[in-house]
């Protein structure tokens, strides 16, 4: 039950953040400003993803097996996003926001 509540909370936060980010960037007056907004948001999310990933990899609470699984998951996520989004900034933003929230959730439990 507790895990279900955490998952639902994280999913609702991710959805809210994605919608808020999309609305903010989409409200920019020009296409170029919209693209710049998404690019900046993506770069921020990537930085946060790296920080959470490094925090988790340095955590003594994770076993070597868990760290290896996290490493594999991170690589698989990167490959999937590259292929799926194919440079679409909104897709990249939503994917990085989702991944950040996933890793932040893991870090908060460790």
XYZ file of N, CA, C and O in Angstrom:
440
model
N 0.828 -1.189 0.000
C 0.000 0.000 0.000
C 0.872 1.253 0.000
O 0.610 2.178 -0.750
N 1.892 1.258 0.856
C 2.771 2.424 0.952
C 3.490 2.667 -0.374
O 3.600 3.803 -0.820
N 3.982 1.594 -1.019
C 4.649 1.728 -2.312
C 3.693 2.252 -3.373
O 4.082 3.050 -4.218
N 2.446 1.808 -3.345
C 1.452 2.273 -4.312
C 1.212 3.768 -4.153
O 1.097 4.494 -5.140
N 1.152 4.211 -2.923
C 0.941 5.629 -2.654
C 2.115 6.461 -3.152
O 1.927 7.508 -3.770
N 3.332 5.976 -2.938
C 4.528 6.673 -3.418
C 4.521 6.751 -4.942
O 4.769 7.810 -5.523
N 4.207 5.645 -5.594
C 4.180 5.610 -7.054
C 3.121 6.572 -7.589
O 3.379 7.342 -8.521
N 1.932 6.560 -7.008
C 0.871 7.465 -7.452
C 1.254 8.921 -7.239
O 0.988 9.770 -8.094
N 1.892 9.206 -6.114
C 2.328 10.568 -5.835
C 3.364 11.021 -6.852
O 3.262 12.120 -7.407
N 4.353 10.190 -7.113
C 5.398 10.529 -8.083
C 4.795 10.723 -9.470
O 5.123 11.687 -10.162
N 3.894 9.844 -9.870
C 3.267 9.973 -11.189
C 2.459 11.257 -11.306
O 2.497 11.929 -12.341
N 1.748 11.622 -10.261
C 0.960 12.859 -10.342
C 1.860 14.082 -10.376
O 1.579 15.041 -11.089
N 2.975 14.036 -9.641
C 3.927 15.156 -9.677
C 4.555 15.268 -11.049
O 4.660 16.364 -11.602
N 4.972 14.151 -11.613
C 5.581 14.161 -12.948
C 4.600 14.722 -13.967
O 4.960 15.552 -14.798
N 3.356 14.267 -13.903
C 2.344 14.760 -14.843
C 2.136 16.255 -14.684
O 2.062 16.991 -15.663
N 2.062 16.713 -13.442
C 1.881 18.146 -13.189
C 3.058 18.952 -13.689
O 2.885 20.004 -14.308
N 4.268 18.468 -13.426
C 5.460 19.182 -13.889
C 5.533 19.216 -15.403
O 5.883 20.243 -15.995
N 5.222 18.111 -16.037
C 5.270 18.068 -17.499
C 4.254 19.030 -18.093
O 4.560 19.775 -19.018
N 3.046 19.055 -17.539
C 2.033 19.971 -18.050
C 2.413 21.417 -17.783
O 2.259 22.280 -18.655
N 2.944 21.689 -16.600
C 3.352 23.061 -16.278
C 4.490 23.505 -17.185
O 4.495 24.626 -17.698
N 5.466 22.642 -17.377
C 6.596 22.974 -18.243
C 6.151 23.175 -19.670
O 6.560 24.122 -20.339
N 5.287 22.294 -20.148
C 4.774 22.425 -21.511
C 4.020 23.729 -21.662
O 4.205 24.453 -22.639
N 3.154 24.056 -20.709
C 2.373 25.287 -20.781
C 3.253 26.519 -20.754
O 3.026 27.468 -21.508
N 4.249 26.507 -19.899
C 5.143 27.658 -19.802
C 5.926 27.841 -21.095
O 5.956 28.937 -21.656
N 6.570 26.795 -21.561
C 7.370 26.908 -22.790
C 6.495 27.201 -23.996
O 6.864 28.003 -24.856
N 5.334 26.565 -24.055
C 4.436 26.793 -25.186
C 3.861 28.203 -25.201
O 3.417 28.686 -26.238
N 3.876 28.881 -24.056
C 3.331 30.243 -24.000
C 4.336 31.303 -24.470
O 3.979 32.466 -24.583
N 5.562 30.895 -24.746
C 6.562 31.851 -25.251
C 6.081 32.387 -26.597
O 5.491 31.657 -27.374
N 6.368 33.668 -26.873
C 5.802 34.308 -28.067
C 6.291 33.792 -29.423
O 5.563 33.869 -30.404
N 7.486 33.262 -29.493
C 7.974 32.796 -30.792
C 8.400 31.334 -30.707
O 8.687 30.817 -29.631
N 8.447 30.709 -31.853
C 8.884 29.304 -31.924
C 10.299 29.163 -31.383
O 10.614 28.212 -30.686
N 11.169 30.113 -31.707
C 12.564 30.077 -31.238
C 12.623 30.160 -29.713
O 13.378 29.431 -29.078
N 11.816 31.021 -29.115
C 11.796 31.144 -27.652
C 11.229 29.886 -26.996
O 11.670 29.482 -25.917
N 10.266 29.254 -27.652
C 9.730 27.990 -27.147
C 10.821 26.923 -27.150
O 11.004 26.208 -26.160
N 11.547 26.832 -28.244
C 12.623 25.851 -28.340
C 13.720 26.118 -27.316
O 14.228 25.186 -26.685
N 14.074 27.383 -27.139
C 15.081 27.741 -26.129
C 14.618 27.365 -24.730
O 15.397 26.869 -23.913
N 13.338 27.598 -24.454
C 12.769 27.258 -23.148
C 12.872 25.758 -22.893
O 13.324 25.329 -21.830
N 12.456 24.962 -23.883
C 12.545 23.509 -23.723
C 13.999 23.060 -23.575
O 14.311 22.206 -22.752
N 14.874 23.638 -24.363
C 16.292 23.255 -24.300
C 16.868 23.540 -22.910
O 17.575 22.705 -22.347
N 16.540 24.705 -22.349
C 17.019 25.044 -21.001
C 16.443 24.101 -19.952
O 17.154 23.674 -19.031
N 15.171 23.779 -20.083
C 14.531 22.856 -19.131
C 15.138 21.464 -19.235
O 15.384 20.804 -18.214
N 15.417 21.019 -20.439
C 16.030 19.702 -20.649
C 17.421 19.670 -20.022
O 17.769 18.717 -19.314
N 18.212 20.712 -20.245
C 19.560 20.771 -19.673
C 19.516 20.753 -18.148
O 20.329 20.080 -17.507
N 18.546 21.456 -17.564
C 18.392 21.444 -16.102
C 18.032 20.050 -15.607
O 18.582 19.565 -14.612
N 17.087 19.403 -16.306
C 16.687 18.056 -15.907
C 17.843 17.069 -16.029
O 18.029 16.213 -15.160
N 18.623 17.180 -17.093
C 19.773 16.282 -17.278
C 20.765 16.475 -16.141
O 21.306 15.498 -15.599
N 20.997 17.717 -15.741
C 21.903 17.986 -14.622
C 21.379 17.351 -13.335
O 22.144 16.732 -12.582
N 20.082 17.476 -13.094
C 19.484 16.869 -11.901
C 19.521 15.347 -11.963
O 19.730 14.679 -10.948
N 19.320 14.797 -13.140
C 19.409 13.344 -13.316
C 20.814 12.875 -12.959
O 20.985 11.892 -12.229
N 21.823 13.569 -13.460
C 23.213 13.196 -13.171
C 23.498 13.260 -11.674
O 24.140 12.361 -11.117
N 23.021 14.305 -11.017
C 23.244 14.445 -9.579
C 22.598 13.309 -8.803
O 23.220 12.724 -7.913
N 21.354 12.988 -9.125
C 20.668 11.897 -8.421
C 21.304 10.551 -8.732
O 21.436 9.704 -7.845
N 21.705 10.359 -9.961
C 22.359 9.110 -10.351
C 23.667 8.942 -9.570
O 23.924 7.877 -9.009
N 24.472 9.981 -9.518
C 25.736 9.914 -8.782
C 25.497 9.695 -7.294
O 26.216 8.930 -6.645
N 24.481 10.343 -6.745
C 24.138 10.155 -5.339
C 23.784 8.690 -5.070
O 24.261 8.090 -4.102
N 22.960 8.130 -5.937
C 22.556 6.735 -5.757
C 23.729 5.780 -5.931
O 23.863 4.815 -5.172
N 24.577 6.037 -6.903
C 25.726 5.154 -7.135
C 26.729 5.221 -5.978
O 27.449 4.250 -5.731
N 26.757 6.336 -5.265
C 27.674 6.478 -4.132
C 27.048 6.006 -2.818
O 27.739 5.909 -1.802
N 25.778 5.686 -2.842
C 25.062 5.309 -1.634
C 25.529 3.948 -1.110
O 25.510 2.954 -1.838
N 25.912 3.896 0.156
C 26.290 2.609 0.732
C 25.078 1.708 0.983
O 25.230 0.518 1.245
N 23.889 2.268 0.855
C 22.674 1.488 1.086
C 22.296 0.611 -0.113
O 21.470 -0.281 0.020
N 22.889 0.885 -1.269
C 22.624 0.061 -2.446
C 23.677 -1.034 -2.554
O 24.867 -0.777 -2.370
N 23.228 -2.219 -2.859
C 24.168 -3.317 -3.080
C 24.828 -3.135 -4.443
O 24.353 -2.365 -5.275
N 25.894 -3.877 -4.673
C 26.551 -3.816 -5.979
C 25.590 -4.253 -7.078
O 25.604 -3.701 -8.177
N 24.771 -5.234 -6.782
C 23.786 -5.708 -7.755
C 22.779 -4.602 -8.075
O 22.425 -4.393 -9.248
N 22.313 -3.872 -7.069
C 21.376 -2.771 -7.294
C 22.034 -1.647 -8.096
O 21.407 -1.049 -8.963
N 23.294 -1.387 -7.800
C 24.018 -0.348 -8.544
C 24.206 -0.757 -9.995
O 24.068 0.068 -10.904
N 24.479 -2.024 -10.231
C 24.626 -2.511 -11.603
C 23.299 -2.411 -12.337
O 23.252 -2.009 -13.507
N 22.218 -2.752 -11.647
C 20.887 -2.661 -12.254
C 20.556 -1.206 -12.583
O 20.034 -0.913 -13.663
N 20.882 -0.291 -11.673
C 20.657 1.126 -11.918
C 21.470 1.608 -13.122
O 20.962 2.341 -13.975
N 22.698 1.165 -13.203
C 23.561 1.532 -14.332
C 22.967 1.019 -15.648
O 22.909 1.753 -16.640
N 22.516 -0.221 -15.649
C 21.883 -0.801 -16.840
C 20.596 -0.058 -17.205
O 20.346 0.221 -18.380
N 19.777 0.246 -16.189
C 18.527 0.968 -16.418
C 18.790 2.362 -16.988
O 18.075 2.811 -17.883
N 19.818 3.023 -16.470
C 20.144 4.372 -16.932
C 20.559 4.344 -18.404
O 20.112 5.169 -19.200
N 21.387 3.381 -18.760
C 21.829 3.258 -20.159
C 20.647 2.916 -21.062
O 20.501 3.489 -22.151
N 19.798 2.005 -20.618
C 18.632 1.618 -21.415
C 17.683 2.808 -21.578
O 17.134 3.028 -22.671
N 17.486 3.573 -20.513
C 16.625 4.749 -20.590
C 17.183 5.737 -21.619
O 16.441 6.235 -22.463
N 18.485 6.006 -21.562
C 19.093 6.937 -22.507
C 18.922 6.496 -23.946
O 18.563 7.296 -24.816
N 19.129 5.224 -24.204
C 18.974 4.696 -25.559
C 17.519 4.765 -26.023
O 17.236 5.104 -27.167
N 16.611 4.449 -25.121
C 15.187 4.472 -25.463
C 14.736 5.891 -25.787
O 14.038 6.115 -26.773
N 15.152 6.846 -24.963
C 14.756 8.238 -25.178
C 15.315 8.753 -26.495
O 14.611 9.405 -27.265
N 16.569 8.450 -26.760
C 17.179 8.899 -28.019
C 16.398 8.380 -29.224
O 16.122 9.125 -30.165
N 16.042 7.119 -29.198
C 15.317 6.534 -30.315
C 13.871 6.963 -30.382
O 13.334 7.218 -31.458
N 13.231 7.076 -29.241
C 11.808 7.387 -29.193
C 11.531 8.858 -29.500
O 10.648 9.183 -30.279
N 12.294 9.747 -28.878
C 12.031 11.181 -29.033
C 12.583 11.741 -30.341
O 12.046 12.707 -30.872
N 13.657 11.176 -30.820
C 14.223 11.573 -32.104
C 14.367 13.096 -32.241
O 13.994 13.670 -33.258
N 14.855 13.741 -31.173
C 15.109 15.178 -31.209
C 13.921 16.062 -30.894
O 14.053 17.280 -30.851
N 12.734 15.501 -30.667
C 11.553 16.297 -30.331
C 11.731 16.870 -28.929
O 11.816 16.129 -27.947
N 11.801 18.202 -28.826
C 12.124 18.839 -27.546
C 11.069 18.593 -26.482
O 11.406 18.392 -25.316
N 9.800 18.601 -26.835
C 8.762 18.354 -25.841
C 8.883 16.935 -25.299
O 8.776 16.700 -24.094
N 9.124 15.986 -26.166
C 9.309 14.598 -25.758
C 10.529 14.461 -24.850
O 10.467 13.809 -23.809
N 11.617 15.101 -25.238
C 12.836 15.051 -24.420
C 12.606 15.683 -23.050
O 13.053 15.157 -22.030
N 11.886 16.791 -23.038
C 11.587 17.444 -21.756
C 10.775 16.512 -20.862
O 11.098 16.309 -19.682
N 9.707 15.955 -21.407
C 8.857 15.072 -20.606
C 9.613 13.838 -20.137
O 9.448 13.395 -19.003
N 10.464 13.290 -20.985
C 11.247 12.101 -20.620
C 12.261 12.404 -19.536
O 12.427 11.620 -18.596
N 12.940 13.541 -19.655
C 13.937 13.882 -18.632
C 13.265 14.249 -17.313
O 13.774 13.903 -16.245
N 12.116 14.919 -17.384
C 11.386 15.251 -16.152
C 10.943 13.973 -15.452
O 11.073 13.838 -14.222
N 10.460 13.024 -16.211
C 10.017 11.751 -15.649
C 11.185 10.985 -15.030
O 11.068 10.446 -13.921
N 12.296 10.934 -15.731
C 13.468 10.205 -15.218
C 14.002 10.865 -13.955
O 14.374 10.187 -12.998
N 14.040 12.198 -13.959
C 14.496 12.910 -12.760
C 13.612 12.549 -11.566
O 14.116 12.241 -10.484
N 12.308 12.575 -11.752
C 11.404 12.274 -10.636
C 11.562 10.826 -10.173
O 11.502 10.548 -8.982
N 11.790 9.926 -11.087
C 12.005 8.519 -10.735
C 13.256 8.384 -9.860
O 13.222 7.750 -8.802
N 14.362 8.995 -10.305
C 15.608 8.902 -9.529
C 15.499 9.642 -8.213
O 16.033 9.194 -7.195
N 14.793 10.772 -8.205
C 14.603 11.509 -6.955
C 13.793 10.682 -5.962
O 14.082 10.668 -4.767
N 12.805 9.961 -6.467
C 12.037 9.066 -5.615
C 12.899 7.956 -5.038
O 12.797 7.625 -3.853
N 13.762 7.389 -5.868
C 14.678 6.355 -5.378
C 15.618 6.923 -4.326
O 15.859 6.296 -3.296
N 16.146 8.110 -4.594
C 17.098 8.727 -3.660
C 16.439 9.055 -2.327
O 17.079 8.916 -1.283
N 15.186 9.433 -2.352
C 14.496 9.779 -1.095
C 14.224 8.560 -0.240
O 14.066 8.661 0.964
N 14.177 7.384 -0.865
C 13.934 6.152 -0.117
C 15.219 5.524 0.383
O 15.186 4.600 1.159
N 16.359 5.979 -0.116
C 17.634 5.367 0.255
C 18.285 6.106 1.384
O 18.178 7.192 1.683
